[in-house]
Amino acid sequence: MMKRLALIASLFAAGPAGAQGPARPPAVRSEVAALRLVALQRLPNATGAARAEYCRHLFATPRSEAARRVAAAGWGVTREAAIGPYMAVSFVGSAEAGTSGSCRLGEGNVGLFRGADLVAIAYAPAAGSAAIGSIRPVGPDALRIWDGDVLSQPVADLRLGADGTVAIVPVAAEDRACAGAAVVPNIYGRPIDQARATLFRHGWKPEPPAGPRNDADTRVADLVRHGVPEVEDCSGTGFGFCGFNYRGAAASLSVTTAGDGPMPTVAGYDVTCR
């Protein structure tokens, strides 16, 4: 707890972006209670070792000047991506190995840079928080912030407005893929029966596997019996992942759930454009 509070104190002690140096701060705001977004110029040094041996797959090799600056300050870089005129870099201060090859990333931040100059930073004020793990692009002017928990889920979007304002906002209810031809609703964390109903309303149809399933897989058999014929297979160990397939007018969608309940919850999905 003291470690996280010390980090937050150092952030504000550094002063706002634009107080000195060439980088001018954008207007910033956060509409998500769990996250803060503040103008900032100086990047604090990490207070501990970020990398755990079994979590190396979650860290990225810094490519931009901004990401290299983050790494030089002792942070573990997890992702970097452009958003408008800025380079966003997600980075964490701790990584703890869990079960089944999982990891929990803590003390995460997203730095917004103009070149090598930091202009703003997003962070979670809660002590020991895993609210920020990495970022992923969802368009030229938007990034999705994912948490650092063992089963990472999206927590917010970082969006650049037409007036130049940078805002943290709730995750969009839907995204467009395949040049806008496929609408993918936000189904993360929903039980598969609710998720598939939402997919159907957005034009997706279930696509049961063409070949035979494993008849010995009781979880698959139960899902089929309960009206989810698009289940492909399930893992009997670890997080109990199951796979499901859907087809739309412009793309195919693969959905992964986790958990061993009768209707497991969505942990991830991928779109393949046609």
PDB file of C-alpha atoms in Angstrom:
ATOM      1  CA  MET A   1       0.000   0.000   0.000  1.00  0.00           C
ATOM      2  CA  MET A   2       2.754   2.458   0.935  1.00  0.00           C
ATOM      3  CA  LYS A   3       4.518   1.663  -2.322  1.00  0.00           C
ATOM      4  CA  ARG A   4       1.495   2.632  -4.424  1.00  0.00           C
ATOM      5  CA  LEU A   5       0.815   5.773  -2.398  1.00  0.00           C
ATOM      6  CA  ALA A   6       4.435   6.806  -2.812  1.00  0.00           C
ATOM      7  CA  LEU A   7       4.106   6.421  -6.578  1.00  0.00           C
ATOM      8  CA  ILE A   8       0.991   8.614  -6.691  1.00  0.00           C
ATOM      9  CA  ALA A   9       2.688  11.221  -4.519  1.00  0.00           C
ATOM     10  CA  SER A  10       5.681  11.289  -6.847  1.00  0.00           C
ATOM     11  CA  LEU A  11       3.413  11.749  -9.852  1.00  0.00           C
ATOM     12  CA  PHE A  12       1.762  14.847  -8.456  1.00  0.00           C
ATOM     13  CA  ALA A  13       4.977  16.154  -6.968  1.00  0.00           C
ATOM     14  CA  ALA A  14       6.465  16.149 -10.471  1.00  0.00           C
ATOM     15  CA  GLY A  15       4.038  18.895 -11.484  1.00  0.00           C
ATOM     16  CA  PRO A  16       1.667  19.129 -14.424  1.00  0.00           C
ATOM     17  CA  ALA A  17       2.699  18.801 -18.014  1.00  0.00           C
ATOM     18  CA  GLY A  18       3.437  22.136 -19.537  1.00  0.00           C
ATOM     19  CA  ALA A  19       4.861  23.523 -16.290  1.00  0.00           C
ATOM     20  CA  GLN A  20       8.208  23.390 -18.049  1.00  0.00           C
ATOM     21  CA  GLY A  21       9.681  21.836 -21.192  1.00  0.00           C
ATOM     22  CA  PRO A  22       8.362  21.735 -24.768  1.00  0.00           C
ATOM     23  CA  ALA A  23       5.419  19.354 -24.415  1.00  0.00           C
ATOM     24  CA  ARG A  24       2.052  21.074 -24.021  1.00  0.00           C
ATOM     25  CA  PRO A  25      -0.602  19.135 -22.147  1.00  0.00           C
ATOM     26  CA  PRO A  26      -3.915  18.205 -23.741  1.00  0.00           C
ATOM     27  CA  ALA A  27      -7.131  18.752 -21.837  1.00  0.00           C
ATOM     28  CA  VAL A  28      -7.786  15.504 -19.952  1.00  0.00           C
ATOM     29  CA  ARG A  29     -10.608  13.943 -17.953  1.00  0.00           C
ATOM     30  CA  SER A  30     -11.736  10.564 -16.635  1.00  0.00           C
ATOM     31  CA  GLU A  31     -15.354   9.396 -16.573  1.00  0.00           C
ATOM     32  CA  VAL A  32     -14.410   6.072 -14.961  1.00  0.00           C
ATOM     33  CA  ALA A  33     -14.288   6.151 -11.171  1.00  0.00           C
ATOM     34  CA  ALA A  34     -11.550   3.509 -10.847  1.00  0.00           C
ATOM     35  CA  LEU A  35      -9.070   5.411 -13.014  1.00  0.00           C
ATOM     36  CA  ARG A  36      -7.458   8.842 -12.966  1.00  0.00           C
ATOM     37  CA  LEU A  37      -6.040  10.789 -15.904  1.00  0.00           C
ATOM     38  CA  VAL A  38      -3.799  13.757 -15.145  1.00  0.00           C
ATOM     39  CA  ALA A  39      -1.520  16.056 -17.100  1.00  0.00           C
ATOM     40  CA  LEU A  40       2.055  15.242 -16.175  1.00  0.00           C
ATOM     41  CA  GLN A  41       5.518  15.970 -17.473  1.00  0.00           C
ATOM     42  CA  ARG A  42       8.013  13.934 -15.482  1.00  0.00           C
ATOM     43  CA  LEU A  43       8.048  10.157 -15.490  1.00  0.00           C
ATOM     44  CA  PRO A  44       8.871   8.766 -12.027  1.00  0.00           C
ATOM     45  CA  ASN A  45      11.231   5.854 -11.628  1.00  0.00           C
ATOM     46  CA  ALA A  46       9.755   2.459 -10.797  1.00  0.00           C
ATOM     47  CA  THR A  47      10.056   1.496  -7.134  1.00  0.00           C
ATOM     48  CA  GLY A  48      10.570  -2.245  -7.665  1.00  0.00           C
ATOM     49  CA  ALA A  49      11.297  -4.996 -10.172  1.00  0.00           C
ATOM     50  CA  ALA A  50       8.393  -5.339 -12.608  1.00  0.00           C
ATOM     51  CA  ARG A  51       9.237  -8.612 -14.324  1.00  0.00           C
ATOM     52  CA  ALA A  52       8.645 -12.084 -12.998  1.00  0.00           C
ATOM     53  CA  GLU A  53      10.318 -14.978 -14.775  1.00  0.00           C
ATOM     54  CA  TYR A  54       7.056 -16.682 -15.670  1.00  0.00           C
ATOM     55  CA  CYS A  55       5.375 -13.456 -16.794  1.00  0.00           C
ATOM     56  CA  ARG A  56       7.816 -12.492 -19.533  1.00  0.00           C
ATOM     57  CA  HIS A  57       5.254 -13.234 -22.255  1.00  0.00           C
ATOM     58  CA  LEU A  58       3.185 -10.253 -21.070  1.00  0.00           C
ATOM     59  CA  PHE A  59       5.980  -7.746 -21.574  1.00  0.00           C
ATOM     60  CA  ALA A  60       6.867  -6.058 -24.862  1.00  0.00           C
ATOM     61  CA  THR A  61      10.212  -5.016 -26.305  1.00  0.00           C
ATOM     62  CA  PRO A  62      10.166  -1.191 -26.388  1.00  0.00           C
ATOM     63  CA  ARG A  63      10.169   0.150 -29.948  1.00  0.00           C
ATOM     64  CA  SER A  64       9.270   3.818 -29.729  1.00  0.00           C
ATOM     65  CA  GLU A  65      11.367   6.483 -28.055  1.00  0.00           C
ATOM     66  CA  ALA A  66       8.597   6.880 -25.504  1.00  0.00           C
ATOM     67  CA  ALA A  67       8.562   3.187 -24.589  1.00  0.00           C
ATOM     68  CA  ARG A  68      12.338   3.104 -24.292  1.00  0.00           C
ATOM     69  CA  ARG A  69      12.151   6.011 -21.880  1.00  0.00           C
ATOM     70  CA  VAL A  70       9.611   4.099 -19.776  1.00  0.00           C
ATOM     71  CA  ALA A  71      11.809   1.001 -19.717  1.00  0.00           C
ATOM     72  CA  ALA A  72      14.848   3.069 -18.767  1.00  0.00           C
ATOM     73  CA  ALA A  73      12.936   4.270 -15.702  1.00  0.00           C
ATOM     74  CA  GLY A  74      12.637   0.647 -14.552  1.00  0.00           C
ATOM     75  CA  TRP A  75       9.024  -0.054 -15.552  1.00  0.00           C
ATOM     76  CA  GLY A  76       7.826  -3.129 -17.394  1.00  0.00           C
ATOM     77  CA  VAL A  77       6.407  -2.085 -20.776  1.00  0.00           C
ATOM     78  CA  THR A  78       3.364  -4.145 -21.761  1.00  0.00           C
ATOM     79  CA  ARG A  79       2.181  -2.382 -24.920  1.00  0.00           C
ATOM     80  CA  GLU A  80       2.638   0.743 -27.021  1.00  0.00           C
ATOM     81  CA  ALA A  81       0.244   2.163 -29.601  1.00  0.00           C
ATOM     82  CA  ALA A  82      -0.379   5.397 -31.459  1.00  0.00           C
ATOM     83  CA  ILE A  83      -3.474   7.466 -30.741  1.00  0.00           C
ATOM     84  CA  GLY A  84      -3.794  10.577 -32.880  1.00  0.00           C
ATOM     85  CA  PRO A  85      -0.567  12.619 -32.512  1.00  0.00           C
ATOM     86  CA  TYR A  86       0.453  10.744 -29.363  1.00  0.00           C
ATOM     87  CA  MET A  87       2.191   7.516 -28.460  1.00  0.00           C
ATOM     88  CA  ALA A  88       0.534   5.689 -25.582  1.00  0.00           C
ATOM     89  CA  VAL A  89       2.618   3.269 -23.517  1.00  0.00           C
ATOM     90  CA  SER A  90       1.174   0.903 -20.916  1.00  0.00           C
ATOM     91  CA  PHE A  91       3.557  -0.162 -18.167  1.00  0.00           C
ATOM     92  CA  VAL A  92       3.461  -1.847 -14.769  1.00  0.00           C
ATOM     93  CA  GLY A  93       5.459  -1.895 -11.575  1.00  0.00           C
ATOM     94  CA  SER A  94       4.891  -5.487 -10.480  1.00  0.00           C
ATOM     95  CA  ALA A  95       4.160  -8.938 -11.892  1.00  0.00           C
ATOM     96  CA  GLU A  96       3.162 -11.956  -9.861  1.00  0.00           C
ATOM     97  CA  ALA A  97       2.956 -15.466 -11.315  1.00  0.00           C
ATOM     98  CA  GLY A  98      -0.280 -17.350 -10.674  1.00  0.00           C
ATOM     99  CA  THR A  99      -1.704 -20.745 -11.491  1.00  0.00           C
ATOM    100  CA  SER A 100      -1.986 -22.335 -14.943  1.00  0.00           C
ATOM    101  CA  GLY A 101       0.580 -19.998 -16.469  1.00  0.00           C
ATOM    102  CA  SER A 102      -1.317 -16.867 -15.440  1.00  0.00           C
ATOM    103  CA  CYS A 103       0.087 -13.621 -14.052  1.00  0.00           C
ATOM    104  CA  ARG A 104      -1.237 -10.645 -12.140  1.00  0.00           C
ATOM    105  CA  LEU A 105       0.153  -7.265 -13.151  1.00  0.00           C
ATOM    106  CA  GLY A 106       0.052  -4.485 -10.589  1.00  0.00           C
ATOM    107  CA  GLU A 107       0.733  -0.752 -10.287  1.00  0.00           C
ATOM    108  CA  GLY A 108      -0.138  -0.214 -13.933  1.00  0.00           C
ATOM    109  CA  ASN A 109      -0.192   3.060 -15.811  1.00  0.00           C
ATOM    110  CA  VAL A 110      -0.723   4.404 -19.310  1.00  0.00           C
ATOM    111  CA  GLY A 111       1.604   7.209 -20.316  1.00  0.00           C
ATOM    112  CA  LEU A 112       0.686   9.568 -23.152  1.00  0.00           C
ATOM    113  CA  PHE A 113       3.713  10.945 -24.968  1.00  0.00           C
ATOM    114  CA  ARG A 114       4.374  13.495 -27.666  1.00  0.00           C
ATOM    115  CA  GLY A 115       7.610  12.131 -29.063  1.00  0.00           C
ATOM    116  CA  ALA A 116       9.701  11.388 -25.978  1.00  0.00           C
ATOM    117  CA  ASP A 117       7.880  13.960 -23.843  1.00  0.00           C
ATOM    118  CA  LEU A 118       5.313  12.754 -21.338  1.00  0.00           C
ATOM    119  CA  VAL A 119       2.159  14.898 -21.364  1.00  0.00           C
ATOM    120  CA  ALA A 120      -0.370  12.846 -19.351  1.00  0.00           C
ATOM    121  CA  ILE A 121      -0.678   9.649 -17.378  1.00  0.00           C
ATOM    122  CA  ALA A 122      -3.549   7.336 -16.427  1.00  0.00           C
ATOM    123  CA  TYR A 123      -3.362   5.328 -13.218  1.00  0.00           C
ATOM    124  CA  ALA A 124      -5.527   3.599 -10.617  1.00  0.00           C
ATOM    125  CA  PRO A 125      -5.381   5.278  -7.187  1.00  0.00           C
ATOM    126  CA  ALA A 126      -6.380   2.138  -5.260  1.00  0.00           C
ATOM    127  CA  ALA A 127      -3.485   0.510  -3.414  1.00  0.00           C
ATOM    128  CA  GLY A 128      -2.345  -2.762  -4.993  1.00  0.00           C
ATOM    129  CA  SER A 129      -4.666  -2.263  -7.938  1.00  0.00           C
ATOM    130  CA  ALA A 130      -4.505  -4.408 -11.063  1.00  0.00           C
ATOM    131  CA  ALA A 131      -6.870  -2.028 -12.892  1.00  0.00           C
ATOM    132  CA  ILE A 132      -4.357  -1.302 -15.668  1.00  0.00           C
ATOM    133  CA  GLY A 133      -2.355  -3.999 -17.427  1.00  0.00           C
ATOM    134  CA  SER A 134      -2.121  -3.156 -21.110  1.00  0.00           C
ATOM    135  CA  ILE A 135      -3.717  -1.296 -24.008  1.00  0.00           C
ATOM    136  CA  ARG A 136      -5.003  -2.290 -27.428  1.00  0.00           C
ATOM    137  CA  PRO A 137      -6.044  -0.073 -30.362  1.00  0.00           C
ATOM    138  CA  VAL A 138      -9.751   0.046 -31.232  1.00  0.00           C
ATOM    139  CA  GLY A 139      -9.422   2.703 -33.936  1.00  0.00           C
ATOM    140  CA  PRO A 140      -7.134   5.594 -34.938  1.00  0.00           C
ATOM    141  CA  ASP A 141      -8.350   7.763 -32.064  1.00  0.00           C
ATOM    142  CA  ALA A 142      -9.142   5.198 -29.365  1.00  0.00           C
ATOM    143  CA  LEU A 143      -7.409   2.616 -27.189  1.00  0.00           C
ATOM    144  CA  ARG A 144      -8.893   0.020 -24.871  1.00  0.00           C
ATOM    145  CA  ILE A 145      -7.406  -0.267 -21.389  1.00  0.00           C
ATOM    146  CA  TRP A 146      -7.246  -3.853 -20.082  1.00  0.00           C
ATOM    147  CA  ASP A 147      -6.751  -4.767 -16.467  1.00  0.00           C
ATOM    148  CA  GLY A 148      -3.784  -6.722 -15.134  1.00  0.00           C
ATOM    149  CA  ASP A 149      -5.720  -9.521 -13.479  1.00  0.00           C
ATOM    150  CA  VAL A 150      -5.083 -13.201 -14.200  1.00  0.00           C
ATOM    151  CA  LEU A 151      -7.959 -13.229 -16.701  1.00  0.00           C
ATOM    152  CA  SER A 152      -7.569  -9.779 -18.224  1.00  0.00           C
ATOM    153  CA  GLN A 153     -10.752  -7.871 -19.043  1.00  0.00           C
ATOM    154  CA  PRO A 154     -11.337  -4.425 -20.564  1.00  0.00           C
ATOM    155  CA  VAL A 155     -11.992  -1.682 -18.002  1.00  0.00           C
ATOM    156  CA  ALA A 156     -12.201   1.537 -20.025  1.00  0.00           C
ATOM    157  CA  ASP A 157     -11.494   3.250 -23.325  1.00  0.00           C
ATOM    158  CA  LEU A 158      -9.012   6.076 -23.854  1.00  0.00           C
ATOM    159  CA  ARG A 159     -10.416   8.375 -26.544  1.00  0.00           C
ATOM    160  CA  LEU A 160      -9.132  11.443 -28.363  1.00  0.00           C
ATOM    161  CA  GLY A 161     -11.912  13.926 -29.077  1.00  0.00           C
ATOM    162  CA  ALA A 162     -12.271  16.167 -32.114  1.00  0.00           C
ATOM    163  CA  ASP A 163     -11.319  19.141 -29.932  1.00  0.00           C
ATOM    164  CA  GLY A 164      -8.104  17.443 -28.801  1.00  0.00           C
ATOM    165  CA  THR A 165      -9.402  16.427 -25.357  1.00  0.00           C
ATOM    166  CA  VAL A 166      -8.162  13.048 -24.128  1.00  0.00           C
ATOM    167  CA  ALA A 167     -10.714  11.194 -22.008  1.00  0.00           C
ATOM    168  CA  ILE A 168     -11.041   7.892 -20.200  1.00  0.00           C
ATOM    169  CA  VAL A 169     -14.592   6.701 -20.818  1.00  0.00           C
ATOM    170  CA  PRO A 170     -16.537   3.472 -20.187  1.00  0.00           C
ATOM    171  CA  VAL A 171     -15.904   0.632 -22.615  1.00  0.00           C
ATOM    172  CA  ALA A 172     -17.947   1.153 -25.768  1.00  0.00           C
ATOM    173  CA  ALA A 173     -21.113  -0.930 -26.032  1.00  0.00           C
ATOM    174  CA  GLU A 174     -19.977  -2.123 -29.452  1.00  0.00           C
ATOM    175  CA  ASP A 175     -17.027  -1.937 -31.831  1.00  0.00           C
ATOM    176  CA  ARG A 176     -16.852  -2.037 -35.616  1.00  0.00           C
ATOM    177  CA  ALA A 177     -14.431  -4.377 -37.368  1.00  0.00           C
ATOM    178  CA  CYS A 178     -13.646  -5.305 -40.968  1.00  0.00           C
ATOM    179  CA  ALA A 179     -13.767  -1.708 -42.243  1.00  0.00           C
ATOM    180  CA  GLY A 180     -16.989  -1.160 -40.326  1.00  0.00           C
ATOM    181  CA  ALA A 181     -18.847  -4.080 -41.900  1.00  0.00           C
ATOM    182  CA  ALA A 182     -18.973  -6.154 -38.691  1.00  0.00           C
ATOM    183  CA  VAL A 183     -20.494  -4.886 -35.447  1.00  0.00           C
ATOM    184  CA  VAL A 184     -19.119  -6.647 -32.383  1.00  0.00           C
ATOM    185  CA  PRO A 185     -20.971  -5.976 -29.109  1.00  0.00           C
ATOM    186  CA  ASN A 186     -19.156  -5.836 -25.798  1.00  0.00           C
ATOM    187  CA  ILE A 187     -19.925  -9.261 -24.299  1.00  0.00           C
ATOM    188  CA  TYR A 188     -17.005  -9.545 -21.871  1.00  0.00           C
ATOM    189  CA  GLY A 189     -17.936 -11.056 -18.526  1.00  0.00           C
ATOM    190  CA  ARG A 190     -21.399 -12.155 -19.648  1.00  0.00           C
ATOM    191  CA  PRO A 191     -22.661 -15.732 -19.333  1.00  0.00           C
ATOM    192  CA  ILE A 192     -22.588 -17.405 -22.732  1.00  0.00           C
ATOM    193  CA  ASP A 193     -26.385 -17.672 -22.969  1.00  0.00           C
ATOM    194  CA  GLN A 194     -26.716 -13.899 -22.512  1.00  0.00           C
ATOM    195  CA  ALA A 195     -23.719 -13.194 -24.749  1.00  0.00           C
ATOM    196  CA  ARG A 196     -25.079 -15.243 -27.652  1.00  0.00           C
ATOM    197  CA  ALA A 197     -28.452 -13.496 -27.398  1.00  0.00           C
ATOM    198  CA  THR A 198     -26.658 -10.157 -27.733  1.00  0.00           C
ATOM    199  CA  LEU A 199     -24.658 -11.485 -30.692  1.00  0.00           C
ATOM    200  CA  PHE A 200     -27.831 -12.626 -32.428  1.00  0.00           C
ATOM    201  CA  ARG A 201     -29.278  -9.106 -32.149  1.00  0.00           C
ATOM    202  CA  HIS A 202     -26.175  -7.809 -33.919  1.00  0.00           C
ATOM    203  CA  GLY A 203     -26.480 -10.197 -36.853  1.00  0.00           C
ATOM    204  CA  TRP A 204     -24.230 -13.045 -35.706  1.00  0.00           C
ATOM    205  CA  LYS A 205     -25.405 -16.633 -36.135  1.00  0.00           C
ATOM    206  CA  PRO A 206     -24.215 -19.772 -34.310  1.00  0.00           C
ATOM    207  CA  GLU A 207     -21.842 -21.963 -36.288  1.00  0.00           C
ATOM    208  CA  PRO A 208     -21.725 -25.502 -34.833  1.00  0.00           C
ATOM    209  CA  PRO A 209     -18.559 -27.463 -35.666  1.00  0.00           C
ATOM    210  CA  ALA A 210     -18.706 -29.399 -38.932  1.00  0.00           C
ATOM    211  CA  GLY A 211     -16.898 -32.430 -37.547  1.00  0.00           C
ATOM    212  CA  PRO A 212     -17.682 -34.707 -34.600  1.00  0.00           C
ATOM    213  CA  ARG A 213     -17.138 -33.477 -31.062  1.00  0.00           C
ATOM    214  CA  ASN A 214     -15.488 -35.338 -28.227  1.00  0.00           C
ATOM    215  CA  ASP A 215     -18.381 -37.407 -26.891  1.00  0.00           C
ATOM    216  CA  ALA A 216     -16.563 -37.902 -23.596  1.00  0.00           C
ATOM    217  CA  ASP A 217     -16.539 -34.147 -22.897  1.00  0.00           C
ATOM    218  CA  THR A 218     -19.469 -33.795 -20.511  1.00  0.00           C
ATOM    219  CA  ARG A 219     -19.236 -29.989 -20.425  1.00  0.00           C
ATOM    220  CA  VAL A 220     -19.671 -29.804 -24.198  1.00  0.00           C
ATOM    221  CA  ALA A 221     -22.573 -32.241 -24.045  1.00  0.00           C
ATOM    222  CA  ASP A 222     -24.256 -30.202 -21.301  1.00  0.00           C
ATOM    223  CA  LEU A 223     -23.919 -26.956 -23.270  1.00  0.00           C
ATOM    224  CA  VAL A 224     -25.379 -28.564 -26.387  1.00  0.00           C
ATOM    225  CA  ARG A 225     -28.230 -29.983 -24.359  1.00  0.00           C
ATOM    226  CA  HIS A 226     -28.945 -26.543 -22.933  1.00  0.00           C
ATOM    227  CA  GLY A 227     -29.246 -24.987 -26.382  1.00  0.00           C
ATOM    228  CA  VAL A 228     -25.698 -23.830 -27.168  1.00  0.00           C
ATOM    229  CA  PRO A 229     -24.788 -26.029 -30.175  1.00  0.00           C
ATOM    230  CA  GLU A 230     -21.975 -23.750 -31.363  1.00  0.00           C
ATOM    231  CA  VAL A 231     -19.646 -24.923 -28.583  1.00  0.00           C
ATOM    232  CA  GLU A 232     -16.565 -26.516 -30.115  1.00  0.00           C
ATOM    233  CA  ASP A 233     -14.630 -27.890 -27.145  1.00  0.00           C
ATOM    234  CA  CYS A 234     -13.763 -27.261 -23.503  1.00  0.00           C
ATOM    235  CA  SER A 235     -10.633 -27.596 -21.430  1.00  0.00           C
ATOM    236  CA  GLY A 236     -10.834 -29.884 -18.443  1.00  0.00           C
ATOM    237  CA  THR A 237      -8.076 -28.129 -16.501  1.00  0.00           C
ATOM    238  CA  GLY A 238      -6.939 -24.655 -15.518  1.00  0.00           C
ATOM    239  CA  PHE A 239      -9.546 -21.961 -16.066  1.00  0.00           C
ATOM    240  CA  GLY A 240     -11.949 -24.289 -17.832  1.00  0.00           C
ATOM    241  CA  PHE A 241     -11.890 -22.505 -21.179  1.00  0.00           C
ATOM    242  CA  CYS A 242     -14.561 -23.320 -23.776  1.00  0.00           C
ATOM    243  CA  GLY A 243     -14.647 -22.202 -27.417  1.00  0.00           C
ATOM    244  CA  PHE A 244     -17.693 -21.101 -29.458  1.00  0.00           C
ATOM    245  CA  ASN A 245     -18.019 -20.011 -33.098  1.00  0.00           C
ATOM    246  CA  TYR A 246     -20.305 -17.527 -34.854  1.00  0.00           C
ATOM    247  CA  ARG A 247     -20.677 -16.251 -38.386  1.00  0.00           C
ATOM    248  CA  GLY A 248     -21.682 -12.818 -39.636  1.00  0.00           C
ATOM    249  CA  ALA A 249     -22.130 -11.219 -43.034  1.00  0.00           C
ATOM    250  CA  ALA A 250     -18.540  -9.959 -43.160  1.00  0.00           C
ATOM    251  CA  ALA A 251     -16.621 -11.998 -40.581  1.00  0.00           C
ATOM    252  CA  SER A 252     -16.328 -14.996 -38.323  1.00  0.00           C
ATOM    253  CA  LEU A 253     -16.215 -14.644 -34.555  1.00  0.00           C
ATOM    254  CA  SER A 254     -14.597 -17.008 -32.063  1.00  0.00           C
ATOM    255  CA  VAL A 255     -15.596 -16.603 -28.417  1.00  0.00           C
ATOM    256  CA  THR A 256     -13.775 -18.046 -25.394  1.00  0.00           C
ATOM    257  CA  THR A 257     -15.383 -18.511 -21.995  1.00  0.00           C
ATOM    258  CA  ALA A 258     -13.899 -19.377 -18.620  1.00  0.00           C
ATOM    259  CA  GLY A 259     -15.318 -21.100 -15.567  1.00  0.00           C
ATOM    260  CA  ASP A 260     -16.980 -24.419 -14.868  1.00  0.00           C
ATOM    261  CA  GLY A 261     -20.545 -23.206 -14.297  1.00  0.00           C
ATOM    262  CA  PRO A 262     -23.405 -24.352 -16.514  1.00  0.00           C
ATOM    263  CA  MET A 263     -23.157 -21.091 -18.474  1.00  0.00           C
ATOM    264  CA  PRO A 264     -19.498 -19.967 -18.331  1.00  0.00           C
ATOM    265  CA  THR A 265     -18.656 -16.285 -18.805  1.00  0.00           C
ATOM    266  CA  VAL A 266     -16.971 -14.688 -21.788  1.00  0.00           C
ATOM    267  CA  ALA A 267     -13.226 -14.164 -21.293  1.00  0.00           C
ATOM    268  CA  GLY A 268     -12.307 -13.117 -24.830  1.00  0.00           C
ATOM    269  CA  TYR A 269     -13.233 -13.068 -28.499  1.00  0.00           C
ATOM    270  CA  ASP A 270     -11.550 -12.627 -31.883  1.00  0.00           C
ATOM    271  CA  VAL A 271     -12.855 -11.460 -35.249  1.00  0.00           C
ATOM    272  CA  THR A 272     -11.645 -12.897 -38.564  1.00  0.00           C
ATOM    273  CA  CYS A 273     -12.662 -10.752 -41.537  1.00  0.00           C
ATOM    274  CA  ARG A 274     -13.616 -12.355 -44.830  1.00  0.00           C
TER     275      ARG A 274
END
